[in-house]
XYZ file of C-alpha atoms in Angstrom:
275
model
C 96.617 86.823 70.049
C 100.275 86.610 69.016
C 101.162 85.948 72.650
C 98.765 82.999 72.789
C 100.126 81.552 69.546
C 103.673 81.874 70.858
C 102.588 80.198 74.077
C 101.116 77.261 72.180
C 104.091 76.941 69.836
C 106.588 76.259 72.635
C 108.176 72.809 72.400
C 108.423 72.166 76.129
C 105.546 70.865 78.230
C 102.850 73.549 78.529
C 102.253 72.569 82.145
C 105.795 73.658 82.921
C 105.187 76.938 81.089
C 102.039 77.567 83.117
C 103.855 76.876 86.378
C 106.728 79.184 85.500
C 104.634 82.015 84.038
C 101.870 82.240 86.575
C 102.727 80.596 89.872
C 106.416 79.979 90.412
C 106.204 79.742 94.213
C 103.685 76.893 94.161
C 105.589 75.229 91.335
C 108.684 75.040 93.489
C 107.104 73.332 96.460
C 103.676 71.885 95.646
C 103.628 68.039 95.736
C 102.950 67.539 92.020
C 104.491 65.265 89.437
C 106.544 67.153 86.868
C 109.426 66.039 84.647
C 112.744 66.279 86.492
C 114.106 68.256 83.553
C 111.364 70.827 84.060
C 112.253 71.250 87.716
C 115.919 71.521 86.839
C 115.112 74.168 84.231
C 113.055 76.137 86.731
C 115.792 76.095 89.361
C 118.403 76.990 86.763
C 116.382 79.993 85.602
C 116.124 81.206 89.181
C 119.841 80.751 89.760
C 120.714 82.679 86.610
C 118.464 85.547 87.633
C 119.737 85.589 91.196
C 123.060 84.071 92.332
C 122.529 83.308 96.022
C 123.519 81.467 99.138
C 121.012 79.386 101.095
C 120.354 78.578 104.712
C 117.492 76.829 106.486
C 114.801 78.769 108.287
C 111.171 78.997 109.336
C 109.550 82.206 108.122
C 105.908 81.382 108.765
C 102.979 80.925 106.382
C 102.899 81.848 102.732
C 100.062 83.761 101.100
C 99.259 81.248 98.378
C 97.742 78.275 100.186
C 98.747 79.458 103.677
C 101.546 76.914 103.661
C 103.732 76.589 106.744
C 107.485 76.406 106.285
C 109.586 73.553 107.615
C 113.239 73.295 108.569
C 113.966 71.888 105.114
C 112.919 75.104 103.361
C 115.690 77.280 101.981
C 116.260 80.984 102.491
C 118.216 83.359 100.269
C 120.830 85.202 102.312
C 123.014 86.711 99.590
C 120.781 88.069 96.793
C 122.039 90.012 93.781
C 118.593 90.425 92.264
C 117.340 93.802 91.021
C 113.977 93.387 92.722
C 112.166 96.280 91.075
C 113.286 95.309 87.574
C 112.320 91.692 88.245
C 108.883 92.641 89.582
C 108.211 94.822 86.537
C 108.206 91.684 84.371
C 104.916 90.565 85.921
C 101.465 91.835 86.747
C 98.396 90.762 88.682
C 98.547 87.779 91.023
C 101.736 86.534 89.371
C 103.521 89.684 90.513
C 101.987 89.625 93.998
C 102.752 85.919 94.533
C 106.367 86.304 93.489
C 106.936 89.345 95.695
C 105.435 87.591 98.715
C 107.524 84.521 97.981
C 110.656 86.681 97.918
C 109.585 88.416 101.134
C 109.281 85.051 102.879
C 112.424 83.470 101.460
C 114.844 86.428 101.282
C 115.200 88.489 104.497
C 117.512 91.120 102.887
C 114.818 91.923 100.291
C 111.807 91.428 102.549
C 111.094 95.095 103.268
C 111.292 96.149 99.623
C 109.265 93.155 98.410
C 106.446 93.825 100.872
C 106.393 97.546 100.115
C 106.363 97.013 96.337
C 103.584 94.434 96.685
C 101.469 96.679 98.905
C 101.858 99.686 96.611
C 101.038 97.601 93.539
C 97.902 96.175 95.125
C 96.618 99.618 96.073
C 97.390 101.237 92.734
C 96.405 98.453 90.339
C 93.864 96.090 91.890
C 90.642 95.807 93.863
C 92.148 93.064 96.006
C 91.501 94.437 99.481
C 91.927 90.971 101.043
C 95.533 90.575 99.904
C 96.214 94.162 101.002
C 95.239 93.096 104.508
C 97.430 89.987 104.281
C 100.456 92.001 103.160
C 99.930 94.580 105.893
C 99.667 91.777 108.442
C 102.967 90.356 107.183
C 104.565 93.752 107.733
C 103.353 93.854 111.326
C 104.502 90.269 111.902
C 107.894 91.184 110.463
C 108.260 93.829 113.189
C 107.573 91.152 115.791
C 110.572 89.091 114.674
C 113.038 91.511 116.251
C 114.420 91.821 119.763
C 111.994 93.675 121.989
C 108.815 92.412 120.318
C 105.940 93.041 120.837
C 107.101 96.503 121.975
C 108.894 97.010 118.655
C 105.751 96.159 116.679
C 103.618 98.403 118.877
C 105.996 101.355 118.551
C 106.291 100.806 114.796
C 102.519 100.902 114.340
C 102.314 104.119 116.335
C 105.062 105.822 114.332
C 103.825 104.402 111.035
C 107.238 103.176 109.874
C 109.763 100.462 110.676
C 113.040 99.721 108.868
C 111.767 101.599 105.827
C 108.330 99.960 105.821
C 105.226 102.132 105.830
C 102.858 100.513 108.322
C 99.915 102.880 108.020
C 96.776 100.804 107.463
C 94.608 102.537 104.864
C 91.092 101.756 106.091
C 89.622 104.335 103.714
C 91.137 102.549 100.722
C 89.887 99.181 101.965
C 86.328 100.469 102.435
C 86.249 102.249 99.076
C 87.766 99.266 97.277
C 85.235 96.856 98.752
C 82.442 99.176 97.630
C 83.903 99.542 94.125
C 84.243 95.784 93.848
C 80.618 95.153 94.774
C 79.324 97.866 92.442
C 81.358 96.648 89.470
C 80.338 93.041 90.120
C 76.669 94.039 90.071
C 77.113 96.047 86.860
C 78.954 93.293 84.996
C 76.465 90.691 86.205
C 73.564 92.851 85.007
C 75.240 93.330 81.623
C 75.769 89.578 81.304
C 72.121 88.853 82.072
C 71.141 91.356 79.367
C 73.414 89.648 76.836
C 71.924 86.258 77.703
C 68.395 87.570 77.253
C 69.337 88.645 73.720
C 71.094 85.316 73.011
C 74.110 86.978 71.399
C 76.941 84.464 71.785
C 79.831 86.858 71.236
C 78.472 89.355 73.759
C 77.913 86.579 76.308
C 81.465 85.300 75.813
C 82.914 88.768 76.303
C 80.666 89.321 79.302
C 81.927 86.124 80.937
C 85.526 87.153 80.259
C 84.964 90.653 81.646
C 83.420 89.240 84.812
C 86.255 86.715 85.110
C 88.906 89.425 84.814
C 87.074 91.486 87.418
C 86.970 88.592 89.885
C 90.670 88.018 89.257
C 91.336 91.697 89.941
C 89.649 91.231 93.325
C 91.668 88.076 94.017
C 88.619 85.795 93.745
C 90.260 82.988 91.789
C 87.391 80.512 92.211
C 84.726 82.743 90.659
C 87.167 83.895 87.979
C 87.693 80.265 86.992
C 83.937 79.681 86.828
C 83.437 82.648 84.494
C 86.303 81.774 82.162
C 85.117 78.152 82.012
C 81.548 79.191 81.179
C 82.834 81.163 78.195
C 83.569 77.787 76.562
C 79.947 77.358 75.473
C 79.997 80.658 73.592
C 83.227 80.297 71.599
C 82.538 80.453 67.868
C 86.094 80.503 66.446
C 89.407 78.750 67.083
C 90.755 82.056 68.328
C 88.041 82.185 70.987
C 88.712 78.585 72.036
C 92.447 79.153 72.455
C 91.884 82.371 74.401
C 89.393 80.579 76.663
C 91.897 77.775 77.267
C 94.628 80.283 78.008
C 92.421 82.064 80.573
C 91.500 78.804 82.308
C 95.132 77.634 82.343
C 96.211 80.932 83.888
C 93.622 80.931 86.661
C 94.010 77.194 87.322
C 97.725 77.751 87.864
C 96.937 80.521 90.351
C 94.660 78.067 92.158
C 97.272 75.271 91.981
C 94.721 73.106 90.143
C 97.236 71.268 88.000
C 94.785 68.633 86.785
C 92.694 71.373 85.179
C 95.843 72.961 83.753
C 96.644 69.669 82.034
C 93.083 69.280 80.722
C 93.024 72.695 79.088
C 96.586 72.453 77.809
C 95.525 69.306 75.962
C 92.400 71.045 74.690
C 94.394 74.019 73.434
C 96.928 71.777 71.708
C 94.083 69.925 69.990
C 92.697 73.167 68.539
C 93.758 73.753 64.906
C 96.456 76.421 64.565
C 95.306 79.852 63.485
C 96.454 81.100 60.127
C 96.589 84.732 61.255
């Protein structure tokens, strides 16, 4: 809870905090209205973390929103970023989004970013869909070189290319899909049981558990529904702030900035906790 209190005590606009914490890639290029100072702060923080040179380029679509690049987009060509240390600061979709953003915008770090993202997804999530997207990006990356598609074909046969492991783990995908379905059914059954007993705290926790599970699978829409439904079962200020924090987080992942603003205002209107 200390993290939530610290989040709410920040002086700067909470919308900016949500953008920076959860969805930096979208924050940098989504057509939203933010204070110019906030944008300047965001760009400054990136520059401090990673001195770089830029050039224009078209690197294809981006995972979050399937956005297509234009000639006006910038590419990092001289990074000094410790990628692994940077990635370790994040988890969940925030980590995956940032790594994929780096893979698209920074060719020198592309291989490492894709490999770190793929390994993280397999070891820490049930998000089989994003695993497939990352693997597809790896294959597409092979096709960007002289000799494609022969290079891509040979790379898939050998299982490696420029340090990338291209082996598609169908067993993991099948098992993960099965685990996801089974856990969804269990959590849904538990929630129905809690509702039948009309225990508010259990229902709230059940909604949160189901929301976290959907988020683990990359299903942002259903995660948002579950976290939002927990609102009716909050009995303390602590519960309300945690619910707002969850909705803000998932709304940022979904680039739903209007909802971010709504729940930021709701959280700020909640009396501060004494503990």
